[in-house]
Coordinates of C-alpha atoms in Angstrom, one line a residue:
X11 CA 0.0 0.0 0.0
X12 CA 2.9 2.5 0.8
X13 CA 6.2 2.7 -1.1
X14 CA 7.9 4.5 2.2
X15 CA 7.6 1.4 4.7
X16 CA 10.3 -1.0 4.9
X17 CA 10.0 -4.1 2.7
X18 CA 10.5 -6.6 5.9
X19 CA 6.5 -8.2 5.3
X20 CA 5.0 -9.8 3.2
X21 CA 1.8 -8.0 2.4
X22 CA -1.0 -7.7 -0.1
X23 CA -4.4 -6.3 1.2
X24 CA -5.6 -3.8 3.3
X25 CA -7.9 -4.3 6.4
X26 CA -9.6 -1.4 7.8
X27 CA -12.5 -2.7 10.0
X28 CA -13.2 -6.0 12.3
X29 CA -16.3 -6.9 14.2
X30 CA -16.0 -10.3 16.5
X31 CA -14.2 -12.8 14.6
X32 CA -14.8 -11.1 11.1
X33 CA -12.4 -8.1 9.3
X34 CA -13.0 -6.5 6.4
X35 CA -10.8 -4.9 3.4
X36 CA -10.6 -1.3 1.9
X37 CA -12.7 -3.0 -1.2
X38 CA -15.0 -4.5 1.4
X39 CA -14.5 -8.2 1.6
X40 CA -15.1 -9.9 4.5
X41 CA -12.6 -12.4 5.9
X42 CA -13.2 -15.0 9.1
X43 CA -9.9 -14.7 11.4
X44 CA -8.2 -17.3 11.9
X45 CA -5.0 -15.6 13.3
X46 CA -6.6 -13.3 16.0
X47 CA -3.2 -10.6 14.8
X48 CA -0.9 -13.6 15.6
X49 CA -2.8 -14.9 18.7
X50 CA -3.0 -10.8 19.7
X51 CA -7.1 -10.3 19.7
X52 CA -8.3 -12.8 22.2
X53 CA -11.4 -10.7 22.0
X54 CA -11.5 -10.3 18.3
X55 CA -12.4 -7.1 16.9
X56 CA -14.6 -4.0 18.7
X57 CA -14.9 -5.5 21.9
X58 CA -17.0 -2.6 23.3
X59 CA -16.0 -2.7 27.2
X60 CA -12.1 -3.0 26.1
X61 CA -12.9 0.4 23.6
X62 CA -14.7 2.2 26.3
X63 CA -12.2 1.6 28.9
X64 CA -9.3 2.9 26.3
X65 CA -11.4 6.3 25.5
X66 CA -12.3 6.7 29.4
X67 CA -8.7 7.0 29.9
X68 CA -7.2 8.4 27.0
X69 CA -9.3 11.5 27.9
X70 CA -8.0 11.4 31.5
X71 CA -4.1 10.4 31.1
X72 CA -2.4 9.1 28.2
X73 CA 1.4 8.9 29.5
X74 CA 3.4 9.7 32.4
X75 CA 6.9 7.6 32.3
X76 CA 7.6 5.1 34.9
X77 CA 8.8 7.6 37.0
X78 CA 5.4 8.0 38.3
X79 CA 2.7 5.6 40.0
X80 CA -0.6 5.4 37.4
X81 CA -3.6 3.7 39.0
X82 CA -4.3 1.1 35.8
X83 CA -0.9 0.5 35.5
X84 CA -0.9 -0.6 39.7
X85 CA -4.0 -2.0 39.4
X86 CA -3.5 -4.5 36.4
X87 CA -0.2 -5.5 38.3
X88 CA -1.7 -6.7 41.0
X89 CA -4.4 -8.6 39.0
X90 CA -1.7 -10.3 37.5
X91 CA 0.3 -11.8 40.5
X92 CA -3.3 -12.8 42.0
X93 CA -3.7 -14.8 38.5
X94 CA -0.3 -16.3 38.7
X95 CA 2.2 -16.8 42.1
X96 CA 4.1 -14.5 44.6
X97 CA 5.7 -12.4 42.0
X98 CA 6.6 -8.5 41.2
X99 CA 6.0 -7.4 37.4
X100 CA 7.9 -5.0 34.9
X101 CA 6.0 -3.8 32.4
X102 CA 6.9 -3.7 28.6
X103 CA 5.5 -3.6 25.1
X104 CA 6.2 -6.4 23.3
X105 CA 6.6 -10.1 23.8
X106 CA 10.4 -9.6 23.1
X107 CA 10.6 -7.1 25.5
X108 CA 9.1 -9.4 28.0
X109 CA 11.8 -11.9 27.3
X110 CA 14.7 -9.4 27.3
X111 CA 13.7 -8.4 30.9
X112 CA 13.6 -11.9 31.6
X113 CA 17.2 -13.2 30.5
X114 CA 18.2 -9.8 32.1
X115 CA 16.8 -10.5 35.4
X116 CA 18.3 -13.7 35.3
X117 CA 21.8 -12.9 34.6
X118 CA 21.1 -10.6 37.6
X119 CA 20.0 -13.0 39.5
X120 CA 23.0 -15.2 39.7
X121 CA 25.8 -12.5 39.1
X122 CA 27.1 -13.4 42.1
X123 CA 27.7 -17.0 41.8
X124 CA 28.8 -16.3 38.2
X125 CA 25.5 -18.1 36.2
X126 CA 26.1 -16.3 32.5
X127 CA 24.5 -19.1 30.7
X128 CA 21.0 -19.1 28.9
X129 CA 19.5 -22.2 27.4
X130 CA 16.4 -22.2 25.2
X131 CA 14.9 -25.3 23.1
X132 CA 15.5 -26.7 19.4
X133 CA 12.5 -24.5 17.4
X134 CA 12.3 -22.1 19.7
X135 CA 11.0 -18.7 19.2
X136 CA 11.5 -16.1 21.7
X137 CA 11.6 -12.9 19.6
X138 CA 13.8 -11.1 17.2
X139 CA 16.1 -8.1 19.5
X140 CA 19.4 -9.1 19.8
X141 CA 19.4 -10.7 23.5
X142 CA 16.5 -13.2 22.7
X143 CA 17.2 -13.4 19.3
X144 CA 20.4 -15.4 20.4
X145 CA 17.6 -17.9 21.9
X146 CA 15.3 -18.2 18.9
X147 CA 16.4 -20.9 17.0
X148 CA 15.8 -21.1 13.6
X149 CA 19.2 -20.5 11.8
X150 CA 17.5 -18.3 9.0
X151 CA 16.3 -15.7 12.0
X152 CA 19.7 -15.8 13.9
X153 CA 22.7 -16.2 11.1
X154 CA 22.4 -13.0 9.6
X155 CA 22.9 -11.1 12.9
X156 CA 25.7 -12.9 14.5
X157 CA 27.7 -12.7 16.6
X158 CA 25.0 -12.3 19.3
X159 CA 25.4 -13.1 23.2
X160 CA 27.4 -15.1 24.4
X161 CA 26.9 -18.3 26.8
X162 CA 23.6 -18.9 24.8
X163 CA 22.7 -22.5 23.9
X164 CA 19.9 -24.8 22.4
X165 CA 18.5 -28.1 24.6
X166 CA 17.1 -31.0 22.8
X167 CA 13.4 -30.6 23.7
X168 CA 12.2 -33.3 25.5
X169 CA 15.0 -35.3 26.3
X170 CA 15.7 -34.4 30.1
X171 CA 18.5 -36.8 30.5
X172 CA 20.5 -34.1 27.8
X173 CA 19.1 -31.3 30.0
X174 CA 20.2 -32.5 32.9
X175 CA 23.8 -33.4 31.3
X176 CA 24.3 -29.4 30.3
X177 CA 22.2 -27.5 33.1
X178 CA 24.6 -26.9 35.7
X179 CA 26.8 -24.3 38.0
X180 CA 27.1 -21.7 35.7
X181 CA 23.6 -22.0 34.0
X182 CA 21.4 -18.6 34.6
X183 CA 18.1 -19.7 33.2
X184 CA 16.2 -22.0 31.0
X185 CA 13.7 -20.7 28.5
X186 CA 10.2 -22.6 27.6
X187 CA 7.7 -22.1 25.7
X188 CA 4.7 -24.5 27.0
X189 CA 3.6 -24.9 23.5
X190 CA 5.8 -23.9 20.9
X191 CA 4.3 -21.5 18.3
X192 CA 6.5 -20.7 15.3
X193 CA 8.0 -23.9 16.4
X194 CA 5.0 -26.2 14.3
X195 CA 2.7 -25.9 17.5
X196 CA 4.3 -28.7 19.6
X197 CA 2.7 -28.8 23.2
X198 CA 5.4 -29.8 25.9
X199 CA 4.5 -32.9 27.6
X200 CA 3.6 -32.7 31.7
X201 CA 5.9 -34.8 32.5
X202 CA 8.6 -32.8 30.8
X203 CA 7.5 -29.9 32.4
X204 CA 7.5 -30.8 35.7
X205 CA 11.2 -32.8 34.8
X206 CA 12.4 -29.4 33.6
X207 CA 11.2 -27.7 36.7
X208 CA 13.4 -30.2 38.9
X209 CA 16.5 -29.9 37.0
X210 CA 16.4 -26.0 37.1
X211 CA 15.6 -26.4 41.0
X212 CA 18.3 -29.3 41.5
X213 CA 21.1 -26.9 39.9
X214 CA 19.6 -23.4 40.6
X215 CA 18.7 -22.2 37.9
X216 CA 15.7 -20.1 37.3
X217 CA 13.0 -21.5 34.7
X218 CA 11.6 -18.9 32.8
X219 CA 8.5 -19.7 30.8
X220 CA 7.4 -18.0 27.9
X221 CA 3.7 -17.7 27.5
X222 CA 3.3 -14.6 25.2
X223 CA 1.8 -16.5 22.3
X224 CA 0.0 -19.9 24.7
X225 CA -1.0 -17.4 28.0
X226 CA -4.2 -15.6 29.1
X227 CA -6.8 -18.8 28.4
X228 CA -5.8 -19.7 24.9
X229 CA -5.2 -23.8 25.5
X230 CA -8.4 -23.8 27.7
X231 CA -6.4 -22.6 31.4
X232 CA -5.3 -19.1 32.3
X233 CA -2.0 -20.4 31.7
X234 CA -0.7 -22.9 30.0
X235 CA 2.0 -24.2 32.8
X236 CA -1.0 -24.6 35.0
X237 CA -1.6 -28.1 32.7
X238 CA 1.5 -29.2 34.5
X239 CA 1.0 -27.9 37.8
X240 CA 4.2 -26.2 37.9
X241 CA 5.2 -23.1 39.2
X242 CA 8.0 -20.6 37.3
X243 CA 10.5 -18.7 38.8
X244 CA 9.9 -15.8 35.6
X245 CA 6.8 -15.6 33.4
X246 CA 6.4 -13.4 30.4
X247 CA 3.5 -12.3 28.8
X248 CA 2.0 -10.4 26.2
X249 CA 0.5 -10.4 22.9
X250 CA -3.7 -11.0 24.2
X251 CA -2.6 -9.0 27.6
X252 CA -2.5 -5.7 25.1
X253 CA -5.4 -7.0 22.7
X254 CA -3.7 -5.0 20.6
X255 CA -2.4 -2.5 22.2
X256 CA 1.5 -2.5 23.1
X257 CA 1.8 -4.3 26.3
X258 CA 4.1 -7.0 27.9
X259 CA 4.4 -8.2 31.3
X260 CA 7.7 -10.2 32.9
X261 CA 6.8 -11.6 36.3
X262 CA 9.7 -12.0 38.8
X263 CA 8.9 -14.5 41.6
X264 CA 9.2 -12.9 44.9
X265 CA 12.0 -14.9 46.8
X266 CA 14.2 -13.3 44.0
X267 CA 13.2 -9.4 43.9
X268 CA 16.1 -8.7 46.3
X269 CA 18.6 -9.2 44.0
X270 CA 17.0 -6.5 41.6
X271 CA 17.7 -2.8 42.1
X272 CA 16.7 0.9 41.0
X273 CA 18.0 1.3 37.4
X274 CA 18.7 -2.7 36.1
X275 CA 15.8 -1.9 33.9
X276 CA 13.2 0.0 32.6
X277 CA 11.1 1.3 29.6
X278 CA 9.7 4.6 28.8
X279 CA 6.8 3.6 27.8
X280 CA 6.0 0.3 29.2
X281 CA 2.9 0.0 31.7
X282 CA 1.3 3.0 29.3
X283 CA -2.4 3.8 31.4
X284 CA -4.2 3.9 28.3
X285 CA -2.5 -0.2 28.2
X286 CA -3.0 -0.7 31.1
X287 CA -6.8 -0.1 31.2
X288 CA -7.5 -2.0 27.8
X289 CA -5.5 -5.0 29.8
X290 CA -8.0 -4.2 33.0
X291 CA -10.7 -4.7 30.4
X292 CA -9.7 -7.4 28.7
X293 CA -9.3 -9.6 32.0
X294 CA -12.3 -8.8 33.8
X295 CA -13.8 -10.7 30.2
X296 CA -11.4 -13.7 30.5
X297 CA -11.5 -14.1 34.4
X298 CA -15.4 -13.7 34.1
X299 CA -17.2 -17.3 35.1
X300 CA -17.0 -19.6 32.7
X301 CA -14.9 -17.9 29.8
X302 CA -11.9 -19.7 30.0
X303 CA -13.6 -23.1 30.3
X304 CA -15.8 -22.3 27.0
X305 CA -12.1 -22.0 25.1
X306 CA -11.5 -25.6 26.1
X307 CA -15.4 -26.7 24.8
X308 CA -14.7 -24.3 21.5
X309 CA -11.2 -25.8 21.3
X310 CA -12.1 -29.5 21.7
X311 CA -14.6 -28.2 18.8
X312 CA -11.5 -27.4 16.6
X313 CA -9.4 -30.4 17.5
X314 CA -12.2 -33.0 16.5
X315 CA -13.2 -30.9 13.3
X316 CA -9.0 -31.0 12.4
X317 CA -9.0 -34.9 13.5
X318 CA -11.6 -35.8 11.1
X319 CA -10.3 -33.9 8.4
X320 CA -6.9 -35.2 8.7
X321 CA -8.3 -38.8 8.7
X322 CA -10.0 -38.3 5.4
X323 CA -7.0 -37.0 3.6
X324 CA -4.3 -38.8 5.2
X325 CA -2.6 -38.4 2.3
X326 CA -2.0 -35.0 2.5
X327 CA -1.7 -34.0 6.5
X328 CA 0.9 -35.6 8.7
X329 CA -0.4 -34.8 12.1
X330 CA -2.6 -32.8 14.3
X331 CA -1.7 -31.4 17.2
X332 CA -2.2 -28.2 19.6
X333 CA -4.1 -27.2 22.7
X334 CA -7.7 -25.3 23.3
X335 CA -7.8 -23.1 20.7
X336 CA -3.9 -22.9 19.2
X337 CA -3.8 -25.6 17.1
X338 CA -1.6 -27.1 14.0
X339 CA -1.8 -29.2 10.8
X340 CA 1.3 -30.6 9.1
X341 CA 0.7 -31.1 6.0
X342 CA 3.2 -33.7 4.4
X343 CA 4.2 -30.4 2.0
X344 CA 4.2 -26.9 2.5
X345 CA 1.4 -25.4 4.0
X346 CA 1.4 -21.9 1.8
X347 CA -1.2 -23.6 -0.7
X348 CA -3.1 -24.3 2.1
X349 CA -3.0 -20.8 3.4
X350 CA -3.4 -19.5 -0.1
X351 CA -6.9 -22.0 -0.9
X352 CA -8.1 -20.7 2.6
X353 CA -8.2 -16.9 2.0
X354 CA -9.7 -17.6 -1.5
X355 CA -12.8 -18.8 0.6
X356 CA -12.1 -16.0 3.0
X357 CA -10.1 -17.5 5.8
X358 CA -6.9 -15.7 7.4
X359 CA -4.5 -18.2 8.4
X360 CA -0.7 -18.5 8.5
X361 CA 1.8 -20.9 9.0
X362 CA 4.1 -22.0 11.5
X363 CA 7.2 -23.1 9.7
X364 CA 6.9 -24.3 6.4
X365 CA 4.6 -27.6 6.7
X366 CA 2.5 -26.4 9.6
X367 CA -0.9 -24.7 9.6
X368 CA -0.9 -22.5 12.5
X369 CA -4.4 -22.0 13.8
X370 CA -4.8 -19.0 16.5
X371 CA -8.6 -17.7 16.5
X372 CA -9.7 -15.3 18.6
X373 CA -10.9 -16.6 22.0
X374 CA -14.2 -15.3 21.1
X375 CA -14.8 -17.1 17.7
X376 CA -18.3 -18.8 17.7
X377 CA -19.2 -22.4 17.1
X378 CA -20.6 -21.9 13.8
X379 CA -17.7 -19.9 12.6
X380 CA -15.3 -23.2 13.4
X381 CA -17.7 -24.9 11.4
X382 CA -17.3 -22.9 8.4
X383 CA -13.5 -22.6 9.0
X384 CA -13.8 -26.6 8.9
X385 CA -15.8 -26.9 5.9
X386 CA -13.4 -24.6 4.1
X387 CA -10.5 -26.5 5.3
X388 CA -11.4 -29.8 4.2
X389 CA -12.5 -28.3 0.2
X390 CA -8.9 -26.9 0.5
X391 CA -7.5 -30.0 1.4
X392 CA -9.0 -31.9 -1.1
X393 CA -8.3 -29.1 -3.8
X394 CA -4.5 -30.0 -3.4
X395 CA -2.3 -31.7 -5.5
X396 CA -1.4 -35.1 -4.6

């Protein structure tokens, strides 16, 4: 659309309105979301109480620094350690920036006992600044930009006998994403969570889990190490927190705030109050009764829908796999046709990886919508090439 923006997307129509699930372009067709903004719109499009709340305080305080106390900034913090564990939150405005904080706090941390090292997992995806880029793993995202930090390493994801061979004295933190996003939508087991969590105890390190993509009710719990009854020493979030607005959370459990001190960190505008209220907003929806329990119905909706296609064209999808309403399809070749068929019917989807249909809807997408999502899916399918 515009010559003066930097060619780093790949882009080809224009959106300029949304309603619930639906968006439409500046030549008026009308899409169904599959992508929610990259799991970013929990509450799909026009939410009226998240709108209101951001006009009510935009006319009463738009920005202040973090020099100063705001009362949606303090409020929303406290919400969020009530939601989680005995914690203390920095405020960002980006999933990145969550993670930056994160590895930052962490080298902090264990300064004193001389822990430099940060581990993340094989297809990892943690974001694309230069800290946390050196823990994203695909080659194609890293290479380019090297060197980047030091003491940085991959762990076979999985396999804890490896972990626990290379987590030791000197290791800082471990990063995990609960279920891997750009990674082809790979859920970590329980039972590997919960292994993790020992090993980082055993030889003190901190486990820092990354839920900016998985958090806020999207697999059917508030949060998605809650499946494995776990508890992390640093959680990030973001992404659904903002709904769109910028906005990311790190949450430092409280046994280690001691070791952090006036000016180890900060943002200018993290925290933002006009954020700040649109995140108030957004979890008085998704802590309302029953919200995050109809996610799990919707997504076992999804799941079965994606089973039963999958079985009639085995020939064509690999696997199925996901939680609540983040789900994938690998597809035995690469899933761009796929993605290409789907927004001919008027479906946004995108992929994770190459082979992987990543499916992200927004939290509030209806019954009959995954129905027509489904029905497109499975012409799409059978429209492909052998």
């Amino acid at each position: 659309m515009s010559q003066a923006l930097l060619p780093l997307y790949d882009r080809d129509i224009t959106l300029v309105r949304g309603k619930g699930s639906t968006l439409w372009t500046s030549d008026d067709r009308r899409f169904l979301d599959f992508c929610a903004g990259i799991a970013v719109n929990g509450l799909g499009y026009g939410d009226r109480s998240v709108v209101k709340a951001i006009r009510e305080q935009a006319g009463k305080l738009m920005h202040i620094s973090n020099l100063y106390h705001s009362e949606p900034t303090s409020r929303l913090a406290q919400r969020l350690v009530s939601m989680t564990f005995p914690s203390r939150v920095f405020f960002g405005n980006s999933g990145s920036e969550a993670n930056e904080a994160a590895i930052k706090f962490a080298r902090r941390v264990g300064n004193e006992q001389g822990r430099t090292e940060l581990f993340a997992f094989d297809r990892s995806f943690h974001g694309r600044t230069m800290g946390v880029l050196s823990l994203t793993w695909t080659p194609k995202y890293r290479e380019p930009f090297a060197p980047l930090l030091p003491d940085t390493g991959f762990l076979p994801w999985g396999d804890l006998a490896a972990i626990a061979e290379r987590v030791g004295p000197k290791t800082a933190a471990v990063l995990v994403e609960p279920v891997q996003g750009e990674g082809g939508l790979r859920p970590a087991a329980n039972e590997f969570l919960q292994g993790l969590r020992r090993i980082c105890t055993e030889r003190g390190a901190l486990l820092i889990v990354d839920e900016i993509q998985c958090g806020f009710g999207r697999t059917g719990r508030m949060f998605a190490y809650q499946h494995a009854d776990i508890t992390p020493d640093i959680l990030t979030v973001a992404k659904p927190l903002g709904g769109g607005l910028p906005m990311g959370a790190t949450l430092l459990a409280e046994q280690f705030v001691p070791k952090i001190h006036v000016g180890d960190h900060g943002s200018t505008f993290g925290g933002n109050p006009v954020c700040a209220a649109a995140s108030n907003a957004i979890l008085d929806r998704l802590t309302a009764p029953g919200f995050v329990e109809s996610i799990a119905k919707k997504g076992e909706q999804l799941r079965r829908g994606l089973k039963k296609v999958a079985r009639k064209h085995k020939d064509k999808i690999v696997d199925v796999r996901g939680v609540g309403l983040m789900q994938g399809v690998e597809f035995k070749n690469d899933a761009s046709l796929v993605v290409k068929g789907l927004r001919e019917k008027g479906i946004l989807t995108i992929k994770a990886g190459e082979k992987v249909l990543r499916l992200l809807p927004p939290l509030v997408i209806k019954p009959a919508e995954i129905r027509e999502f489904l029905a497109a899916l499975d012409a799409v399918v059978g429209e492909l090439p052998a």
